[in-house]
XYZ file of C-alpha atoms in Angstrom:
587
model
C -114.547 -176.283 25.668
C -114.248 -179.190 23.270
C -115.017 -178.297 19.659
C -114.785 -179.566 16.102
C -113.149 -177.626 13.280
C -115.665 -177.616 10.403
C -114.382 -176.649 6.944
C -117.212 -175.575 4.617
C -116.529 -175.861 0.879
C -119.868 -174.226 0.052
C -122.358 -172.494 2.273
C -125.317 -170.145 2.376
C -126.612 -167.872 5.102
C -129.379 -170.396 5.616
C -127.065 -173.404 5.967
C -124.636 -171.602 8.241
C -127.543 -170.554 10.467
C -128.617 -174.196 10.700
C -125.032 -175.188 11.596
C -124.947 -172.566 14.355
C -128.340 -173.652 15.704
C -127.210 -177.289 16.042
C -124.009 -176.234 17.794
C -125.707 -173.855 20.216
C -128.542 -176.272 20.973
C -126.491 -178.917 22.757
C -123.358 -179.064 20.657
C -120.853 -180.210 19.841
C -119.267 -176.764 19.580
C -117.770 -175.931 16.200
C -115.118 -173.596 14.820
C -116.297 -172.888 11.248
C -113.770 -172.280 8.467
C -115.199 -170.991 5.194
C -114.305 -168.891 2.170
C -116.023 -165.954 0.552
C -114.139 -165.362 -2.680
C -110.525 -164.687 -1.785
C -111.339 -164.182 1.875
C -110.870 -167.018 4.387
C -112.914 -166.692 7.575
C -112.196 -168.581 10.803
C -114.659 -168.579 13.707
C -116.191 -167.417 15.846
C -116.333 -170.438 18.129
C -119.988 -171.483 18.213
C -121.568 -173.641 20.889
C -123.506 -173.657 24.145
C -122.665 -170.566 26.182
C -120.522 -168.763 23.581
C -121.030 -164.995 23.440
C -121.716 -165.001 19.688
C -122.073 -167.480 16.849
C -121.169 -167.858 13.208
C -124.750 -166.999 12.204
C -124.715 -163.506 13.748
C -121.126 -163.036 12.498
C -122.056 -163.722 8.874
C -125.318 -161.795 8.932
C -123.441 -158.772 10.314
C -120.508 -159.131 7.903
C -122.659 -159.477 4.820
C -124.958 -156.645 5.895
C -121.871 -154.436 6.138
C -120.782 -155.141 2.562
C -121.222 -152.150 0.237
C -123.951 -152.290 -2.363
C -126.119 -155.359 -2.865
C -125.704 -158.053 -0.215
C -126.145 -161.784 -0.993
C -129.599 -163.218 -0.316
C -130.237 -166.029 2.158
C -129.960 -168.861 -0.381
C -127.026 -167.554 -2.426
C -124.210 -170.120 -2.473
C -120.768 -168.954 -1.362
C -117.578 -170.818 -0.690
C -114.300 -171.992 -2.169
C -111.263 -174.021 -1.160
C -108.828 -172.811 1.458
C -105.605 -171.996 -0.450
C -102.606 -174.163 0.513
C -100.680 -171.027 1.459
C -103.337 -170.201 4.047
C -103.975 -173.704 5.388
C -101.080 -173.675 7.872
C -102.174 -170.281 9.250
C -105.748 -171.496 9.590
C -104.501 -174.558 11.475
C -102.563 -172.365 13.902
C -105.572 -170.117 14.550
C -107.823 -173.138 15.037
C -105.660 -174.308 17.915
C -106.428 -171.239 20.011
C -109.965 -170.010 19.321
C -111.227 -167.051 21.320
C -114.820 -166.585 22.377
C -116.575 -164.074 20.120
C -113.569 -163.594 17.800
C -113.553 -164.072 14.037
C -110.375 -163.974 11.953
C -110.361 -162.875 8.321
C -107.407 -163.816 6.107
C -106.720 -162.356 2.686
C -105.614 -165.331 0.587
C -103.409 -163.327 -1.770
C -101.487 -161.420 0.909
C -101.906 -163.507 4.102
C -103.054 -160.356 5.907
C -105.027 -161.251 9.032
C -107.609 -159.036 10.699
C -109.315 -159.786 14.007
C -112.975 -158.932 14.598
C -114.941 -159.008 17.818
C -118.434 -160.343 17.081
C -121.376 -159.491 19.309
C -125.044 -160.260 18.656
C -125.938 -156.594 18.250
C -129.688 -156.291 17.911
C -130.146 -159.929 18.831
C -129.498 -163.183 16.979
C -132.193 -165.757 16.378
C -129.655 -168.511 17.163
C -127.538 -167.391 20.110
C -129.387 -164.307 21.409
C -133.080 -164.423 20.412
C -135.061 -161.315 21.236
C -138.032 -161.606 23.604
C -141.564 -160.890 22.438
C -142.599 -157.294 22.907
C -144.761 -156.887 26.004
C -145.838 -154.136 28.416
C -142.830 -152.678 30.214
C -143.522 -150.131 32.955
C -141.109 -147.188 33.059
C -140.318 -145.706 36.440
C -138.509 -142.373 36.541
C -136.229 -142.638 39.553
C -133.622 -140.205 40.869
C -130.820 -139.386 38.405
C -128.428 -136.767 39.839
C -126.519 -134.572 37.373
C -124.204 -131.583 37.552
C -123.913 -128.536 35.338
C -126.344 -127.618 32.549
C -125.751 -130.599 30.249
C -128.341 -132.867 31.923
C -126.174 -135.906 31.207
C -125.417 -138.553 33.801
C -121.882 -139.679 34.560
C -121.080 -142.942 32.766
C -117.428 -144.049 32.986
C -118.088 -146.885 30.516
C -118.537 -144.311 27.744
C -115.892 -141.814 28.884
C -113.811 -140.834 25.871
C -114.187 -142.740 22.618
C -112.368 -145.819 23.962
C -115.250 -147.769 25.443
C -117.611 -146.795 22.656
C -115.045 -147.695 20.005
C -114.327 -151.094 21.514
C -117.996 -152.095 21.508
C -119.321 -150.313 18.415
C -116.535 -149.896 15.866
C -115.473 -152.699 13.524
C -114.889 -152.122 9.821
C -115.986 -155.622 8.852
C -118.944 -156.507 11.117
C -120.039 -153.149 12.562
C -122.372 -152.013 13.900
C -120.321 -148.876 13.158
C -118.003 -149.423 10.209
C -115.799 -146.329 10.098
C -115.085 -143.050 11.858
C -114.166 -139.960 9.868
C -112.805 -136.630 11.030
C -113.606 -133.562 9.013
C -114.241 -129.929 9.591
C -111.958 -127.111 10.634
C -110.591 -125.366 13.652
C -113.840 -123.383 13.809
C -115.804 -126.536 14.606
C -114.328 -130.064 14.674
C -116.763 -132.601 13.188
C -116.816 -136.376 13.020
C -119.060 -138.945 11.382
C -119.657 -142.592 12.276
C -120.637 -144.620 9.200
C -123.326 -147.272 9.514
C -123.946 -150.302 7.281
C -126.292 -149.919 4.365
C -126.547 -150.025 0.605
C -124.933 -147.219 -1.346
C -128.300 -145.501 -1.867
C -129.398 -145.706 1.766
C -126.264 -145.135 3.831
C -126.608 -143.628 7.278
C -124.205 -142.047 9.704
C -124.050 -140.461 13.113
C -122.518 -136.978 13.327
C -120.703 -135.262 16.148
C -119.720 -131.644 16.748
C -117.523 -130.589 19.654
C -114.599 -128.426 20.683
C -112.087 -131.149 19.759
C -112.088 -134.178 17.474
C -112.000 -136.760 20.285
C -115.251 -135.449 21.755
C -116.728 -135.062 18.270
C -116.052 -138.765 17.606
C -117.711 -139.706 20.882
C -120.830 -137.711 19.981
C -120.850 -139.269 16.490
C -120.785 -142.772 17.988
C -123.641 -141.845 20.338
C -125.717 -140.549 17.450
C -124.920 -143.607 15.336
C -126.214 -145.885 18.089
C -129.288 -143.697 18.521
C -130.031 -143.999 14.807
C -129.485 -147.748 14.784
C -131.863 -148.376 17.671
C -134.460 -146.117 16.070
C -134.423 -147.736 12.623
C -135.761 -151.213 13.408
C -136.627 -153.173 16.583
C -133.388 -154.412 18.173
C -134.561 -155.148 21.701
C -137.792 -157.095 21.249
C -139.943 -158.817 18.624
C -143.139 -157.093 17.559
C -146.088 -159.482 17.996
C -149.304 -157.401 18.037
C -151.062 -156.835 14.704
C -154.580 -155.453 14.462
C -156.709 -152.554 13.318
C -157.060 -149.767 15.871
C -160.771 -150.536 16.290
C -159.907 -154.085 17.358
C -157.803 -152.892 20.310
C -158.680 -151.345 23.639
C -159.067 -147.610 22.844
C -157.712 -146.733 26.288
C -154.474 -148.569 25.455
C -153.965 -148.198 21.699
C -153.079 -144.672 20.553
C -155.396 -143.463 17.788
C -153.133 -142.726 14.775
C -155.436 -139.815 13.918
C -154.111 -137.964 17.003
C -150.523 -138.237 15.741
C -151.000 -136.203 12.564
C -152.207 -137.665 9.266
C -151.329 -136.972 5.656
C -153.293 -134.608 3.441
C -156.019 -136.645 1.687
C -155.542 -134.779 -1.593
C -151.839 -135.721 -1.677
C -152.188 -139.461 -1.058
C -153.058 -140.035 -4.734
C -149.986 -138.202 -5.960
C -147.434 -140.419 -7.803
C -144.755 -139.360 -5.297
C -146.822 -140.692 -2.371
C -145.600 -144.261 -2.059
C -147.354 -145.368 1.117
C -150.602 -147.208 1.677
C -152.805 -144.388 2.986
C -153.931 -144.961 6.545
C -157.592 -145.838 7.081
C -159.326 -146.601 10.358
C -159.775 -150.298 9.552
C -156.234 -150.876 8.266
C -154.348 -153.595 10.235
C -151.099 -152.308 11.734
C -148.238 -153.732 13.757
C -148.164 -152.270 17.294
C -145.473 -151.992 19.955
C -145.833 -151.413 23.674
C -144.936 -148.026 25.052
C -145.548 -146.445 28.429
C -147.547 -143.322 29.203
C -145.459 -141.298 31.628
C -148.467 -139.038 31.987
C -150.963 -141.689 33.084
C -148.596 -144.426 34.303
C -149.972 -147.193 32.089
C -149.337 -149.311 29.017
C -149.869 -147.736 25.596
C -149.796 -149.441 22.203
C -148.249 -147.356 19.420
C -148.085 -148.176 15.679
C -144.700 -149.774 15.044
C -144.139 -147.627 11.961
C -144.325 -144.503 14.151
C -141.664 -145.875 16.510
C -139.131 -147.298 14.015
C -138.441 -145.253 10.901
C -136.558 -147.712 8.667
C -138.894 -150.714 8.674
C -139.127 -152.977 5.660
C -142.404 -153.349 3.820
C -145.266 -150.978 3.134
C -146.033 -148.174 5.558
C -149.210 -146.178 5.921
C -147.810 -143.138 7.767
C -144.451 -141.477 7.136
C -142.176 -141.000 10.120
C -138.598 -139.923 10.836
C -136.108 -140.250 13.680
C -137.806 -137.338 15.469
C -138.148 -138.094 19.193
C -135.377 -140.684 19.414
C -133.019 -140.227 22.351
C -130.020 -142.004 23.890
C -128.753 -141.810 27.442
C -127.044 -143.519 30.350
C -130.476 -144.246 31.793
C -133.893 -144.615 30.250
C -134.882 -141.344 31.918
C -132.020 -139.516 30.209
C -132.884 -141.054 26.837
C -136.533 -140.008 27.246
C -135.560 -136.494 28.281
C -133.439 -135.907 25.179
C -136.058 -137.498 22.955
C -138.576 -135.052 24.434
C -136.209 -132.130 23.777
C -136.142 -133.176 20.127
C -139.951 -133.411 19.924
C -140.177 -129.925 21.455
C -137.589 -128.497 19.049
C -139.224 -129.813 15.857
C -142.734 -128.970 17.097
C -141.697 -125.371 17.812
C -139.980 -124.997 14.431
C -142.859 -126.453 12.396
C -145.507 -124.534 14.347
C -143.745 -121.244 13.647
C -143.235 -122.129 9.980
C -146.642 -123.516 9.058
C -148.634 -120.937 11.062
C -146.301 -118.156 9.811
C -145.785 -116.983 13.373
C -143.750 -113.826 14.030
C -141.082 -114.558 16.635
C -139.105 -112.372 19.013
C -135.517 -111.890 17.864
C -132.624 -112.776 20.205
C -129.237 -111.060 20.219
C -126.134 -113.152 19.632
C -124.799 -114.119 23.110
C -121.425 -112.372 23.183
C -120.371 -114.191 26.378
C -120.257 -117.568 24.614
C -116.932 -117.952 22.742
C -118.096 -120.764 20.458
C -121.215 -118.919 19.336
C -119.192 -115.750 18.706
C -116.542 -117.659 16.774
C -119.149 -119.258 14.516
C -121.026 -115.966 14.076
C -117.764 -114.322 12.979
C -117.112 -117.159 10.533
C -120.630 -116.835 9.100
C -120.024 -113.123 8.683
C -116.863 -113.797 6.710
C -118.961 -116.027 4.415
C -121.285 -113.102 3.747
C -124.139 -114.097 6.068
C -125.958 -112.382 8.908
C -126.952 -114.639 11.803
C -130.478 -114.180 13.154
C -131.835 -115.952 16.239
C -135.508 -116.200 17.252
C -137.401 -117.382 20.327
C -139.701 -120.184 19.129
C -140.647 -121.455 22.612
C -144.248 -122.618 22.697
C -146.552 -124.486 25.097
C -143.951 -127.231 25.610
C -142.305 -124.687 27.902
C -138.692 -125.614 27.066
C -136.500 -122.880 25.511
C -136.582 -123.389 21.730
C -134.498 -121.340 19.305
C -134.909 -120.950 15.553
C -131.708 -119.877 13.794
C -131.499 -118.308 10.353
C -128.639 -117.059 8.239
C -129.335 -114.535 5.502
C -126.960 -113.534 2.727
C -126.256 -109.797 2.927
C -126.191 -109.430 -0.851
C -128.690 -111.793 -2.534
C -127.094 -114.101 -5.086
C -129.319 -116.023 -7.544
C -126.743 -118.804 -7.894
C -125.986 -119.418 -4.208
C -128.024 -120.258 -1.079
C -129.478 -117.057 0.372
C -131.147 -118.304 3.555
C -130.655 -121.389 5.729
C -132.391 -122.465 8.937
C -131.921 -124.701 11.983
C -133.192 -125.052 15.545
C -132.248 -126.049 19.083
C -134.160 -126.811 22.291
C -132.877 -127.428 25.802
C -133.661 -126.651 29.425
C -130.609 -124.355 29.423
C -131.398 -121.536 26.960
C -127.738 -120.892 26.137
C -127.357 -124.555 25.199
C -130.420 -124.239 22.947
C -128.945 -121.150 21.265
C -125.578 -122.827 20.808
C -127.164 -125.909 19.258
C -129.157 -123.790 16.790
C -126.050 -121.806 15.807
C -123.879 -124.900 15.367
C -126.468 -126.563 13.127
C -126.976 -123.566 10.873
C -123.207 -123.016 10.666
C -122.684 -126.598 9.498
C -125.385 -126.158 6.862
C -123.786 -122.939 5.642
C -120.334 -124.443 5.438
C -121.589 -127.535 3.619
C -123.541 -125.370 1.195
C -120.383 -123.397 0.443
C -118.502 -126.566 -0.559
C -119.562 -127.919 -3.988
C -117.966 -131.261 -3.095
C -120.619 -131.729 -0.402
C -123.670 -129.902 -1.728
C -124.786 -129.187 -5.267
C -126.992 -126.099 -5.175
C -128.750 -126.085 -8.535
C -131.186 -123.151 -8.880
C -132.385 -124.395 -12.262
C -133.504 -127.695 -10.708
C -134.995 -125.986 -7.658
C -136.973 -123.208 -9.376
C -139.914 -125.435 -10.460
C -140.432 -126.420 -6.794
C -141.571 -122.879 -6.035
C -144.627 -123.452 -8.233
C -145.045 -127.176 -7.536
C -144.080 -128.073 -3.946
C -144.789 -131.780 -4.589
C -141.433 -131.802 -6.389
C -139.808 -131.340 -2.963
C -138.795 -134.920 -2.152
C -135.580 -134.934 -0.058
C -134.059 -133.141 2.909
C -131.828 -131.155 0.553
C -134.879 -130.143 -1.496
C -136.531 -128.784 1.652
C -133.425 -126.842 2.633
C -132.417 -125.422 -0.724
C -135.745 -124.495 -2.285
C -136.075 -122.155 0.695
C -132.556 -120.874 0.028
C -133.553 -119.480 -3.365
C -133.735 -115.690 -3.470
C -137.257 -116.036 -4.890
C -138.361 -117.972 -1.777
C -137.869 -114.941 0.499
C -141.664 -114.308 0.740
C -142.056 -117.776 2.268
C -140.108 -116.689 5.355
C -140.927 -112.983 5.328
C -142.815 -113.412 8.629
C -139.338 -113.743 10.174
C -138.382 -110.222 9.171
C -135.532 -109.938 11.640
C -135.725 -106.157 11.419
C -136.792 -105.547 15.011
C -134.191 -104.839 17.679
C -132.960 -108.109 19.205
C -133.133 -108.626 22.942
C -130.733 -110.461 25.217
C -131.405 -114.123 25.776
C -131.321 -113.335 29.496
C -134.302 -111.022 28.998
C -136.208 -113.758 27.153
C -135.348 -116.385 29.769
C -134.576 -114.442 32.977
C -134.499 -117.567 35.135
C -131.949 -120.320 34.588
C -132.856 -122.741 37.368
C -130.364 -125.463 38.138
C -131.406 -129.062 37.584
C -129.725 -131.278 40.188
C -131.769 -134.332 39.171
C -132.896 -135.025 35.618
C -135.439 -137.621 36.775
C -137.158 -135.014 38.917
C -137.004 -132.461 36.101
C -138.466 -134.941 33.600
C -141.326 -135.783 35.966
C -142.073 -132.087 36.497
C -142.024 -131.433 32.736
C -144.388 -134.344 32.092
C -146.771 -132.923 34.712
C -146.633 -129.459 33.125
C -147.417 -130.907 29.693
C -150.291 -132.886 31.194
C -151.761 -129.633 32.531
C -151.729 -128.384 28.914
C -153.485 -131.495 27.662
C -150.373 -133.218 26.254
C -149.506 -136.843 26.986
C -145.902 -138.103 26.940
C -145.454 -141.686 25.726
C -142.060 -143.415 25.698
C -141.097 -146.636 23.930
C -137.979 -148.429 25.176
C -135.775 -149.036 22.091
C -132.710 -150.172 24.060
C -130.420 -152.701 22.403
C -129.221 -155.513 24.737
C -125.475 -155.538 23.943
C -124.908 -151.813 24.409
C -127.238 -151.677 27.389
C -125.260 -154.389 29.193
C -121.748 -153.379 28.120
C -122.044 -149.594 27.958
C -125.041 -148.855 30.168
C -126.762 -147.045 27.280
C -130.523 -146.899 26.820
C -132.570 -145.690 23.855
C -136.125 -144.394 23.684
C -138.642 -143.014 21.232
C -140.824 -140.240 22.630
C -144.264 -139.576 21.193
C -146.515 -136.683 22.196
C -149.932 -136.982 20.509
C -150.902 -133.597 19.111
C -147.342 -132.432 18.459
C -146.193 -131.637 14.931
C -144.138 -134.501 13.458
C -141.093 -133.841 11.283
C -141.485 -135.202 7.753
C -139.511 -134.849 4.529
C -141.052 -134.841 1.080
C -143.901 -132.342 0.726
C -146.491 -135.005 -0.112
C -145.772 -136.653 3.261
C -146.610 -133.602 5.396
C -148.605 -134.660 8.493
C -150.634 -131.719 9.768
C -154.209 -133.065 9.627
C -155.914 -133.532 12.995
C -153.482 -131.344 14.997
C -155.480 -128.405 16.400
C -152.495 -127.092 18.376
C -151.086 -125.739 15.103
C -153.985 -123.282 14.960
C -154.614 -122.686 18.646
C -151.217 -122.260 20.322
C -149.793 -119.291 18.323
C -152.907 -117.247 19.133
C -152.834 -118.421 22.749
C -149.253 -117.130 22.974
C -150.357 -113.789 21.421
C -148.104 -114.322 18.418
C -151.155 -114.170 16.158
C -154.239 -112.003 16.757
C -156.588 -114.969 16.284
C -156.375 -118.657 15.369
C -155.928 -118.977 11.604
C -158.162 -121.146 9.446
C -156.454 -124.361 8.394
C -157.414 -123.869 4.761
C -155.864 -120.382 4.769
C -152.367 -121.627 5.693
C -150.082 -121.780 2.615
C -148.114 -124.794 3.891
C -144.928 -123.976 2.018
C -142.332 -126.781 2.282
C -140.444 -126.349 5.537
C -136.670 -125.600 5.496
C -135.616 -127.820 8.432
C -132.306 -129.549 7.651
């Protein structure tokens, strides 16, 4: 490909985007050379048919910078130092498609970065308009109890690393290993300002597998934050849309009216006539298009929201069916936990599975930290085994966390138990390390009297860890004799095909009046290169996970009152106004 080397003395994100657009739209192709302070940047080659362009390279690089990133019109630039000029000339003679070089002017250190238009690029990889996309659940054979499809493109961390990990342009900036021999952990750091950083976390039997899981979770979080596969185009009030297509936000759980005026409530309260942005999902239950409020599909959107949402229901897999299945597991897990907590539902206690070495190892470690491990069956009308885990300090200590909670849900009950134990173990270990967690009883005590002071995930977790909060979870007495998990779930049917299992589960939920809606969140680069798909699963009527007590969404969800009584866990449905609604302790 013929190209021109273009040296930019000054530039902005806006001007470099215009340069890329001219090159991509008919050429001539260009190899941009520019400075950002003491950094000299060469490439990527930008022109018709190139795999990336300088616009997506610079937007990604600047987004990955720590702290405040330059705005679109901020002028950057500088002269290429004479000591670097010869090196730049050599690099310019052999440009590589999709490659950007970064040269430190003071040291002549060169780093190479593979640029890909992750999440689309308005110049070289524009996203299509969002439109109805039917989802067909075909056959997806699996082996074992993991319900994960074979995908050689993601085997080990190698393929994932090559596509996702780059410390200068992302989308994953760094991988960290931490933890102990009891449970290797890894984290995959994502771009973001210092006050809003995100990461994916992985737990496994060895660090290599933990890194792989962390990269999976990082990608799942990225695809769930903002639209990266299509452009949202529908904006209207619910009443202006076909009611058979547009999901009524009132069925998804609304905020408490008396809390929307609180100073900590920073959303625009939802009202029936409020215009919203909508994205197309697909009802697996009814086999038709469904419009869902964008803010209930993507949880890190810019601008004002009317309803709080989290990453609950996001899933990633080697097929869309797999992604939907794991998103549905997450919906079931959080729904079961919140239903038990808010309705103060007594649960059957489960004995620690002694045949599982990892669970036993972690239970022993928790014991050495002074905690008893308690496990409870929280399975509800979703029908999937759901486990609530709790650790309780044997000798209450007013200056240390006394109780911590977690949950797990999976078709295989032992997998659900293991997940719940791993999560609560991680919370306990983090809480025991003052470098990670600052447990401040003096700050937390006022939250017992004024729950609106509970604002963050840590607030939710640690106000419930106070010794004085024990009455809040007294319904989980844990004094009864535990039963074997095999007695709770006597059948462990094999699942040879996750597509078939998902279809059967959707049909069972439909018989209980629950609709399963999936929104395809897949990102084009990772879908094409790694065969990975992402989905957000929404089940109207289920209890959504929220953080910050003023953002609790329990209005308009009759299942909260009806299901515990239907399962004989309560003698009769409670009155909504009689529920104390203490802040939940989900981590």
